[in-house]
């Protein structure tokens, strides 16, 4: 390669922003498509096309500006991306992979086909179907929207027969499926990168702690037995091997109360559980993704400190997107503050994150919590 590459990203949120920052660090040109003018990624990219992620004309315009297209959001349209790819633009990961993953039921069938262990699941449409599922799996049950779900917004826990109607009302207008409720002791995640030439690189296994179905805290490495770490790593690698195209993938997993590891879901993109890699690893997940899709050598994934803790800054109110208490948070030494640059905060919206590196995750947890308490967003 003897000239800077041009990267096109569908989606201009925080993931797009951090991808853009890594691409800019390498001296690349970046254009993004996002419906919100001045999106987080738009603030740091060379160009933002203001349009919906699924807007065909906008994606074609992005393709004309780029050597390689990628996406930071499952709302991207795999059919349009496939058409663009057939026209000669490189797209990574492959649109076919996005097509499998963006429909959670399709994804589950795909994992099952490839003998990757998951929670038991069933396609459902009506109250009667859900009742039939409950006879098989028992209560509680997870009723899930098949597409366009994130941060737990497409999930409904059906605790008893009486909940079924409420669940159907809550998720009305969406195609659904159900999952057996997994009794887990921890949630784990592993980021895996695959380059265009097929080389794989795996990041440390992390623990993800969710609040209200949303990722809140990430601990790296996961405080679990080495045997469990190996099992999770192995499963993540197996999962990514069967998916096509280059890039970084996030594999979310459950560690069940009887110590089995199951795949919850896969993200065909950089992932919240990998934000810790910015301060914590030799190569961040964002730089790794840019390297992977650009057919460049992958970087080292080694953890630099003994432990890293990342805590999301989830919105607690409707208000400004920049926090109050900024100075106080910065006074907690050893904590890095990331603010995504979104205009407005909303309840549980991802507005930024905090990272601390050190020797012992328990003291790091205290540090990021202290910094979090001083911020109002
Ligand atoms: N089958 C399940 N059993 C128990 N908890 C679940 C199950 N599926 C999801 N959850 C909980 O809900 C969270 C969000 O669900 P997930 O399917 O990953 O949706 P999202 O796309 O919103 O991340 C998970 O991280 C987990 O805490
Ligand atoms: Mg998830």
mmCIF file of C-alpha atoms and ligand atoms in Angstrom, residues 104 108 119 142 144 149-155 177 179-184 187 208 210 213-214 252 254 264-265, ligand 1:
data_model
loop_
_atom_site.group_PDB
_atom_site.id
_atom_site.type_symbol
_atom_site.label_atom_id
_atom_site.label_comp_id
_atom_site.label_asym_id
_atom_site.label_seq_id
_atom_site.Cartn_x
_atom_site.Cartn_y
_atom_site.Cartn_z
ATOM 1 C CA UNK A 104 -31.611 -12.853 15.718
ATOM 2 C CA UNK A 108 -29.757 -18.702 16.191
ATOM 3 C CA UNK A 119 -30.037 -21.240 24.689
ATOM 4 C CA UNK A 142 -37.362 -14.342 26.908
ATOM 5 C CA UNK A 144 -37.323 -11.231 21.666
ATOM 6 C CA UNK A 149 -33.110 -4.691 18.748
ATOM 7 C CA UNK A 150 -30.312 -3.344 20.889
ATOM 8 C CA UNK A 151 -29.626 -2.422 24.519
ATOM 9 C CA UNK A 152 -32.371 -4.804 25.596
ATOM 10 C CA UNK A 153 -35.016 -2.759 23.794
ATOM 11 C CA UNK A 154 -36.344 -5.728 21.862
ATOM 12 C CA UNK A 155 -36.581 -8.077 24.867
ATOM 13 C CA UNK A 177 -39.101 -15.538 18.718
ATOM 14 C CA UNK A 179 -35.614 -18.152 24.108
ATOM 15 C CA UNK A 180 -35.360 -20.295 27.154
ATOM 16 C CA UNK A 181 -34.284 -18.204 30.144
ATOM 17 C CA UNK A 182 -30.635 -18.965 30.853
ATOM 18 C CA UNK A 183 -29.704 -19.169 34.483
ATOM 19 C CA UNK A 184 -26.236 -17.653 34.308
ATOM 20 C CA UNK A 187 -21.949 -12.874 31.135
ATOM 21 C CA UNK A 208 -19.817 -7.905 31.045
ATOM 22 C CA UNK A 210 -25.606 -5.667 32.515
ATOM 23 C CA UNK A 213 -30.432 -5.520 29.886
ATOM 24 C CA UNK A 214 -27.799 -2.901 28.977
ATOM 25 C CA UNK A 252 -21.515 -12.346 23.769
ATOM 26 C CA UNK A 254 -23.396 -16.784 29.106
ATOM 27 C CA UNK A 264 -25.881 -15.368 23.437
ATOM 28 C CA UNK A 265 -25.338 -13.372 20.262
HETATM 29 N N1 LIG B 1 -32.056 -16.239 27.051
HETATM 30 C C1 LIG B 1 -31.689 -15.371 28.007
HETATM 31 N N2 LIG B 1 -31.675 -15.730 29.310
HETATM 32 C C2 LIG B 1 -31.334 -14.851 30.302
HETATM 33 N N3 LIG B 1 -30.988 -13.572 30.067
HETATM 34 C C3 LIG B 1 -30.971 -13.146 28.795
HETATM 35 C C4 LIG B 1 -31.311 -14.015 27.697
HETATM 36 N N4 LIG B 1 -31.199 -13.311 26.561
HETATM 37 C C5 LIG B 1 -30.812 -12.072 26.911
HETATM 38 N N5 LIG B 1 -30.667 -11.946 28.250
HETATM 39 C C6 LIG B 1 -30.231 -10.733 28.983
HETATM 40 O O1 LIG B 1 -30.577 -9.564 28.243
HETATM 41 C C7 LIG B 1 -29.408 -8.900 27.761
HETATM 42 C C8 LIG B 1 -29.661 -8.311 26.386
HETATM 43 O O2 LIG B 1 -30.097 -9.324 25.529
HETATM 44 P P1 LIG B 1 -29.531 -9.528 24.061
HETATM 45 O O3 LIG B 1 -30.268 -10.657 23.440
HETATM 46 O O4 LIG B 1 -28.050 -9.617 24.110
HETATM 47 O O5 LIG B 1 -30.065 -8.210 23.353
HETATM 48 P P2 LIG B 1 -29.384 -6.885 22.839
HETATM 49 O O6 LIG B 1 -29.381 -7.031 21.362
HETATM 50 O O7 LIG B 1 -30.308 -5.840 23.309
HETATM 51 O O8 LIG B 1 -27.987 -6.842 23.409
HETATM 52 C C9 LIG B 1 -28.332 -9.955 27.791
HETATM 53 O O9 LIG B 1 -27.055 -9.393 27.829
HETATM 54 C C10 LIG B 1 -28.709 -10.712 29.059
HETATM 55 O O10 LIG B 1 -28.340 -9.971 30.214
#
